[in-house]
Every structure is written in C-alpha cells, then in structure tokens.
Amino acid sequence: MKTVLFQQLHVFLAVARLQSFRGAARELGVSTAAVSQSVRQLEEQLSVVLLNRTSRSVALTDAGRRLVEEAGPGLAQAAAALHGAAAQPGEAVGRLKLSVPRAAVPLLIAPVLPAFRARYPRVEVDVVVEQRLVDIVAEGYDAGVRLSETIERDMVQVRLTDAFRFVVVGAPAYLEKHGHPARPEDLLRHECIVLRSQTTGTPYAWELERGSRTWRVPVHGGVATNDEMTGVALAAEGVGLAYTLEPAIQEHLHSGRLVRVLEDYAPTVPGFFLYYPSRAQRSQPLRLFIEAAKELAWRSR
C-alpha cells in the first residue's frame, strides 16, 4: 500500500476523533482545505464514503466507523512506537556492545555501568565477558577492553585505568606449608594455578621483572583454568599460587586471604584501555560511555 494512504488515514483518524475538520487541521498543523482534500482522496482510493459532513457537523458512516475500529488502534500503536524510538532533545538513545575480560569487570563495569545507566536509561548495554582475543569489527562489537599491548595498532585507544602491577599471590596456609618463593625460578618448585589462553589453549608463562631483567616462567601445577578470577578464588582456598592483576584482588589482600610474594619482581603494565576501530565510527552511546568510564573507572588511590 502506498505511503500516501497511511498519511491520509492518519488525517482521517484525526478528523474522526475530533469530529472536526478545523480541529484536525489545528492539531496536524495544516490548513482545513488540506485536511478536507486528504479525506476526500482517501475515500476515492477506497471507493467508500467515510464521513457525512455538513456545515455544522461531521459524522462517521458505517464504513468510516469500521475503519476507525480496525485501523485506529494499530496506527496509534505504530505512532507510539515511533515516538518511543525517537530521541528527545539532549537524550541519548541506542545500543552499546562491549567485549570485556573478566578481570576488568570489577575495575570498569561494576563502578561505571550503574551510574551510566542512571544517566542514560535509553542506552542499552550488552557486556560480553570473555578471555579470548576478539575481532570486534568482525563480531559486531562497538568497542572492547584490553591491556594496551594486546590491542592492534590500527585501533583508537582510550585509557580507562591507571597503570597497575601483576602479582603472584598465595593463601597464608599454602605459604606456611610450602614456603615463600624468593626468586622467579623458585616458582618451578611450587604448585601454580596455570592460566590457559582461551584463544589458543596454551598456558601463559608468568612474566616477572626486576630492573632491566625480565623472566618468563613456564609454571606448572595440577589445576589449569582459562579464567583468571577462578584462579584467584582457588588460590584463596590454598590450592596453589596465582598470578593476577593487583587491583582486582584488593579485598582478598585487605582481608588477609591472599598474600603477595615476589613483590620485588612484580611487573607494571600501562592499564586497561578501551579500543574501537576509528574516531569516525564512534557512536554517541560509545562517546558517553567513554566519558563516564574516565570519570568513574578504577584509579589507584
């Protein structure tokens, strides 16, 4: 059906509801003659008379009444849906899909998302938590979060957290039983919770540094996981040593459930960055999320 018929139907329903051509014209912001012409054209298209009109009154015919009853609710629902989808002046509307590693959730998502949603309730946020390296363009993401060294060079990067350390930690009971490692090489004699790449399945070597020297220790143990925070939880239960980012385990450290070891060898990384393909493609929801994250994401105290 031609678009013009829907326009004419909209005009007719206004006349029927107000029982006035002049009133419909005022509501629609057009002339009375334009309203009259639109209704007449609709009647000609349908080959029926929809309104009986005199100089003093407007009344629906049986055909007109049926049309109001059958088409009125649907058109009203469509109009409401269009109004609901339209952004008001200054209002943000849209959807944001983010790829986020689990370790970044307490640093970025937990402190940022509640306030962001309160500010912009019509922006839907889809947070996909995964450890693997994601091609955000191919998989339909607006942006992702990673450590800077794993971000492709052609991506725009926005810093969201301060730099932080990666630390080796263990439960007091484990350390009392097995002793504290004093050098990176000592980790090879300890039960370590192995972290595997979700992308390749290969185990990560624990990276340590002191001064200009670096170590990549191929740790081993009876438990492996592809989730860093699962490794932390198991370490807190005394299963073995874990390697993780320091700010994500502050509660465990403060409570004494975990203790740092090899602190003099803890490497520092620049922090978490949000990345996306290009500035030209940055949407309003993404821009607003970046602003909120810069304000509310974890910062060292």
Short mmCIF file of C-alpha atoms in Angstrom, two decimals:
data_model
loop_
_atom_site.label_atom_id
_atom_site.label_comp_id
_atom_site.label_asym_id
_atom_site.label_seq_id
_atom_site.Cartn_x
_atom_site.Cartn_y
_atom_site.Cartn_z
CA MET A 1 0.00 0.00 0.00
CA LYS A 2 1.26 3.43 -0.89
CA THR A 3 2.73 5.59 1.85
CA VAL A 4 0.31 8.38 0.96
CA LEU A 5 -2.61 6.16 2.06
CA PHE A 6 -1.15 5.93 5.55
CA GLN A 7 -0.81 9.70 5.63
CA GLN A 8 -4.42 10.10 4.52
CA LEU A 9 -5.53 7.52 7.08
CA HIS A 10 -3.73 9.48 9.81
CA VAL A 11 -5.61 12.64 8.80
CA PHE A 12 -8.95 10.81 8.64
CA LEU A 13 -8.49 9.35 12.12
CA ALA A 14 -7.75 12.80 13.49
CA VAL A 15 -10.98 14.16 11.96
CA ALA A 16 -12.96 11.18 13.29
CA ARG A 17 -11.56 11.57 16.79
CA LEU A 18 -12.12 15.32 16.98
CA GLN A 19 -15.30 15.28 14.84
CA SER A 20 -14.00 18.41 13.19
CA PHE A 21 -12.02 19.21 10.06
CA ARG A 22 -10.92 22.51 11.58
CA GLY A 23 -9.81 20.86 14.82
CA ALA A 24 -7.86 18.21 12.93
CA ALA A 25 -6.18 20.91 10.87
CA ARG A 26 -5.07 22.74 14.04
CA GLU A 27 -3.72 19.52 15.59
CA LEU A 28 -1.86 18.49 12.44
CA GLY A 29 -0.57 21.96 11.67
CA VAL A 30 -2.08 22.14 8.18
CA SER A 31 -4.93 24.02 6.53
CA THR A 32 -8.55 22.91 6.76
CA ALA A 33 -8.59 22.63 2.96
CA ALA A 34 -5.64 20.22 3.08
CA VAL A 35 -7.45 18.05 5.62
CA SER A 36 -10.60 18.00 3.52
CA GLN A 37 -8.65 17.10 0.39
CA SER A 38 -6.78 14.29 2.16
CA VAL A 39 -10.01 12.71 3.43
CA ARG A 40 -11.66 13.04 0.01
CA GLN A 41 -8.67 11.37 -1.69
CA LEU A 42 -8.79 8.51 0.82
CA GLU A 43 -12.49 8.00 0.11
CA GLU A 44 -11.78 7.96 -3.62
CA GLN A 45 -8.99 5.39 -3.17
CA LEU A 46 -11.27 3.13 -1.11
CA SER A 47 -14.41 3.86 -3.16
CA VAL A 48 -16.48 4.44 0.01
CA VAL A 49 -17.83 7.41 1.93
CA LEU A 50 -16.19 7.60 5.34
CA LEU A 51 -17.70 10.81 6.70
CA ASN A 52 -21.01 12.56 6.43
CA ARG A 53 -20.33 16.25 6.78
CA THR A 54 -22.46 19.34 6.85
CA SER A 55 -21.57 22.92 7.59
CA ARG A 56 -22.31 22.23 11.28
CA SER A 57 -21.26 18.63 11.98
CA VAL A 58 -19.14 15.64 10.98
CA ALA A 59 -20.34 12.05 11.49
CA LEU A 60 -18.88 8.67 10.64
CA THR A 61 -20.58 6.40 8.15
CA ASP A 62 -20.69 2.68 8.84
CA ALA A 63 -17.63 2.22 6.63
CA GLY A 64 -15.87 5.05 8.45
CA ARG A 65 -16.70 3.54 11.84
CA ARG A 66 -15.32 0.15 10.82
CA LEU A 67 -12.14 1.77 9.56
CA VAL A 68 -11.66 3.63 12.85
CA GLU A 69 -12.25 0.47 14.88
CA GLU A 70 -9.93 -1.71 12.81
CA ALA A 71 -7.16 0.69 11.80
CA GLY A 72 -7.18 3.17 14.68
CA PRO A 73 -5.50 1.02 17.37
CA GLY A 74 -2.79 -0.23 15.00
CA LEU A 75 -1.91 3.24 13.78
CA ALA A 76 -1.90 4.60 17.33
CA GLN A 77 0.44 1.79 18.39
CA ALA A 78 2.76 2.50 15.47
CA ALA A 79 2.79 6.21 16.28
CA ALA A 80 3.58 5.46 19.93
CA ALA A 81 6.41 3.13 18.89
CA LEU A 82 7.89 5.78 16.61
CA HIS A 83 7.62 8.37 19.36
CA GLY A 84 9.26 6.00 21.81
CA ALA A 85 12.12 5.29 19.44
CA ALA A 86 12.80 8.95 18.76
CA ALA A 87 15.31 10.70 20.98
CA GLN A 88 14.20 13.83 22.77
CA PRO A 89 16.48 16.88 22.56
CA GLY A 90 19.63 16.11 24.52
CA GLU A 91 18.60 12.47 25.14
CA ALA A 92 20.88 9.56 24.23
CA VAL A 93 19.28 6.55 22.57
CA GLY A 94 20.97 3.44 21.21
CA ARG A 95 22.82 0.24 22.00
CA LEU A 96 26.40 -0.43 23.02
CA LYS A 97 28.07 -3.85 22.76
CA LEU A 98 31.35 -4.31 24.62
CA SER A 99 33.87 -7.16 24.82
CA VAL A 100 35.41 -7.17 28.31
CA PRO A 101 37.83 -9.57 30.06
CA ARG A 102 36.54 -10.80 33.40
CA ALA A 103 39.37 -9.20 35.35
CA ALA A 104 38.23 -5.79 34.08
CA VAL A 105 34.68 -6.20 35.38
CA PRO A 106 35.35 -5.01 38.97
CA LEU A 107 37.53 -2.18 37.69
CA LEU A 108 35.37 -0.90 34.84
CA ILE A 109 31.93 -2.41 34.56
CA ALA A 110 30.95 -2.58 38.24
CA PRO A 111 31.86 1.04 39.09
CA VAL A 112 30.78 2.57 35.76
CA LEU A 113 27.68 0.82 34.47
CA PRO A 114 25.16 1.63 37.26
CA ALA A 115 25.84 5.35 37.02
CA PHE A 116 25.92 5.24 33.22
CA ARG A 117 22.52 3.54 33.05
CA ALA A 118 21.08 6.03 35.53
CA ARG A 119 22.26 8.90 33.35
CA TYR A 120 21.27 7.36 30.01
CA PRO A 121 18.40 4.90 30.63
CA ARG A 122 17.61 4.58 26.92
CA VAL A 123 21.07 3.32 26.02
CA GLU A 124 21.13 -0.49 26.15
CA VAL A 125 24.48 -2.02 27.08
CA ASP A 126 25.47 -5.57 26.14
CA VAL A 127 28.57 -6.64 28.07
CA VAL A 128 30.14 -9.87 26.80
CA VAL A 129 32.71 -11.17 29.29
CA GLU A 130 35.36 -13.37 27.67
CA GLN A 131 39.06 -14.00 27.94
CA ARG A 132 39.83 -14.63 24.28
CA LEU A 133 41.16 -12.04 21.88
CA VAL A 134 38.16 -10.75 19.94
CA ASP A 135 37.94 -9.24 16.47
CA ILE A 136 35.47 -6.54 17.49
CA VAL A 137 34.80 -5.43 13.90
CA ALA A 138 34.07 -8.91 12.55
CA GLU A 139 31.95 -9.87 15.57
CA GLY A 140 29.83 -6.75 15.72
CA TYR A 141 31.16 -5.05 18.84
CA ASP A 142 31.23 -1.29 19.27
CA ALA A 143 34.36 -1.47 21.40
CA GLY A 144 36.49 -3.74 23.55
CA VAL A 145 38.64 -3.55 26.66
CA ARG A 146 42.17 -4.95 26.83
CA LEU A 147 45.65 -4.35 28.12
CA SER A 148 47.34 -1.99 25.70
CA GLU A 149 49.97 -4.45 24.48
CA THR A 150 47.31 -6.76 23.05
CA ILE A 151 45.47 -4.07 21.07
CA GLU A 152 46.03 -3.86 17.31
CA ARG A 153 47.92 -0.75 16.24
CA ASP A 154 45.19 0.47 13.88
CA MET A 155 42.70 0.82 16.76
CA VAL A 156 41.91 4.01 18.64
CA GLN A 157 42.85 3.53 22.31
CA VAL A 158 41.41 5.36 25.32
CA ARG A 159 42.98 4.86 28.74
CA LEU A 160 40.41 3.86 31.36
CA THR A 161 42.55 2.89 34.37
CA ASP A 162 45.87 3.79 35.88
CA ALA A 163 48.86 1.54 35.42
CA PHE A 164 48.91 -1.44 37.78
CA ARG A 165 51.03 -4.43 38.71
CA PHE A 166 50.68 -8.13 38.07
CA VAL A 167 51.44 -10.02 41.27
CA VAL A 168 51.96 -13.58 42.46
CA VAL A 169 49.75 -14.42 45.43
CA GLY A 170 49.01 -17.34 47.70
CA ALA A 171 46.95 -18.17 50.77
CA PRO A 172 48.74 -17.96 54.14
CA ALA A 173 48.06 -21.66 54.77
CA TYR A 174 49.67 -22.65 51.46
CA LEU A 175 52.73 -20.47 52.09
CA GLU A 176 53.14 -21.78 55.63
CA LYS A 177 53.18 -25.32 54.27
CA HIS A 178 55.26 -24.82 51.13
CA GLY A 179 57.30 -21.72 51.91
CA HIS A 180 57.67 -18.37 50.14
CA PRO A 181 59.39 -18.30 46.74
CA ALA A 182 62.38 -15.94 46.91
CA ARG A 183 63.27 -15.80 43.19
CA PRO A 184 61.28 -16.30 39.97
CA GLU A 185 62.98 -19.68 39.45
CA ASP A 186 61.51 -20.91 42.73
CA LEU A 187 58.04 -20.91 41.13
CA LEU A 188 59.02 -24.07 39.24
CA ARG A 189 59.05 -25.90 42.57
CA HIS A 190 55.61 -24.64 43.60
CA GLU A 191 52.07 -25.69 42.84
CA CYS A 192 50.89 -22.92 40.49
CA ILE A 193 47.40 -22.47 39.09
CA VAL A 194 48.02 -22.44 35.35
CA LEU A 195 46.17 -19.88 33.22
CA ARG A 196 45.43 -21.04 29.69
CA SER A 197 44.69 -18.81 26.70
CA GLN A 198 41.01 -19.00 25.79
CA THR A 199 42.00 -18.32 22.19
CA THR A 200 44.75 -20.95 21.72
CA GLY A 201 44.52 -23.16 24.82
CA THR A 202 48.24 -22.74 25.51
CA PRO A 203 49.39 -21.93 29.07
CA TYR A 204 50.66 -18.45 29.85
CA ALA A 205 54.16 -18.05 31.22
CA TRP A 206 54.23 -15.80 34.27
CA GLU A 207 56.09 -12.62 33.42
CA LEU A 208 58.25 -11.05 36.12
CA GLU A 209 60.81 -8.27 36.07
CA ARG A 210 63.38 -6.52 38.21
CA GLY A 211 65.30 -3.56 36.94
CA SER A 212 66.16 -4.23 33.31
CA ARG A 213 65.90 -8.02 33.63
CA THR A 214 62.75 -9.98 32.80
CA TRP A 215 61.65 -13.57 33.38
CA ARG A 216 59.01 -15.70 31.64
CA VAL A 217 58.44 -18.62 33.96
CA PRO A 218 56.64 -21.68 32.47
CA VAL A 219 54.86 -22.58 35.71
CA HIS A 220 53.02 -25.84 36.18
CA GLY A 221 50.52 -27.36 38.58
CA GLY A 222 47.64 -29.74 38.92
CA VAL A 223 44.95 -27.17 38.14
CA ALA A 224 44.55 -25.10 34.98
CA THR A 225 41.84 -22.63 34.03
CA ASN A 226 41.08 -20.16 31.25
CA ASP A 227 39.60 -17.69 33.75
CA GLU A 228 41.94 -15.53 35.79
CA MET A 229 39.50 -14.85 38.63
CA THR A 230 38.78 -18.56 39.03
CA GLY A 231 42.48 -18.99 39.61
CA VAL A 232 42.37 -16.28 42.26
CA ALA A 233 39.44 -17.95 44.03
CA LEU A 234 41.29 -21.28 44.07
CA ALA A 235 44.46 -19.64 45.36
CA ALA A 236 42.46 -18.11 48.23
CA GLU A 237 41.39 -21.65 49.13
CA GLY A 238 45.02 -22.78 49.33
CA VAL A 239 45.14 -24.76 46.07
CA GLY A 240 48.31 -23.04 44.88
CA LEU A 241 49.87 -19.76 43.79
CA ALA A 242 48.09 -17.49 41.31
CA TYR A 243 49.24 -14.69 39.01
CA THR A 244 46.83 -11.81 38.58
CA LEU A 245 46.41 -8.05 38.35
CA GLU A 246 46.73 -6.39 41.72
CA PRO A 247 43.71 -4.04 41.79
CA ALA A 248 41.29 -6.92 41.13
CA ILE A 249 42.23 -8.66 44.39
CA GLN A 250 42.28 -5.76 46.84
CA GLU A 251 39.56 -7.28 49.03
CA HIS A 252 41.47 -10.57 49.29
CA LEU A 253 44.65 -8.69 50.20
CA HIS A 254 42.96 -6.48 52.78
CA SER A 255 41.23 -9.45 54.40
CA GLY A 256 44.46 -11.45 54.50
CA ARG A 257 43.03 -14.33 52.44
CA LEU A 258 45.84 -13.77 49.94
CA VAL A 259 49.42 -12.61 50.42
CA ARG A 260 51.77 -11.21 47.79
CA VAL A 261 55.04 -12.98 47.10
CA LEU A 262 57.95 -11.97 44.88
CA GLU A 263 56.83 -8.34 45.16
CA ASP A 264 60.22 -7.04 44.04
CA TYR A 265 59.63 -8.84 40.74
CA ALA A 266 56.06 -7.65 40.09
CA PRO A 267 55.83 -6.10 36.59
CA THR A 268 53.84 -2.95 35.91
CA VAL A 269 51.56 -2.66 32.85
CA PRO A 270 50.02 0.57 31.50
CA GLY A 271 46.48 -0.46 32.47
CA PHE A 272 43.21 -1.21 30.71
CA PHE A 273 42.29 0.65 27.56
CA LEU A 274 39.03 0.81 25.65
CA TYR A 275 39.57 0.45 21.92
CA TYR A 276 37.47 0.82 18.78
CA PRO A 277 38.09 0.98 15.00
CA SER A 278 38.21 4.71 14.25
CA ARG A 279 37.12 8.06 15.54
CA ALA A 280 34.79 8.42 12.56
CA GLN A 281 32.81 5.39 13.70
CA ARG A 282 32.41 6.43 17.34
CA SER A 283 28.71 6.49 18.20
CA GLN A 284 27.02 8.75 20.74
CA PRO A 285 26.48 5.87 23.24
CA LEU A 286 30.16 4.94 22.97
CA ARG A 287 31.29 8.55 23.41
CA LEU A 288 29.13 8.90 26.52
CA PHE A 289 30.37 5.59 27.93
CA ILE A 290 33.98 6.70 27.47
CA GLU A 291 33.24 9.94 29.33
CA ALA A 292 31.60 8.04 32.20
CA ALA A 293 34.40 5.46 32.35
CA LYS A 294 37.10 8.13 32.50
CA GLU A 295 35.26 9.65 35.45
CA LEU A 296 34.25 6.52 37.37
CA ALA A 297 36.58 3.64 36.50
CA TRP A 298 39.13 2.35 38.98
CA ARG A 299 42.03 4.63 39.75
CA SER A 300 44.89 3.92 42.14
CA ARG A 301 44.48 5.64 45.47
#
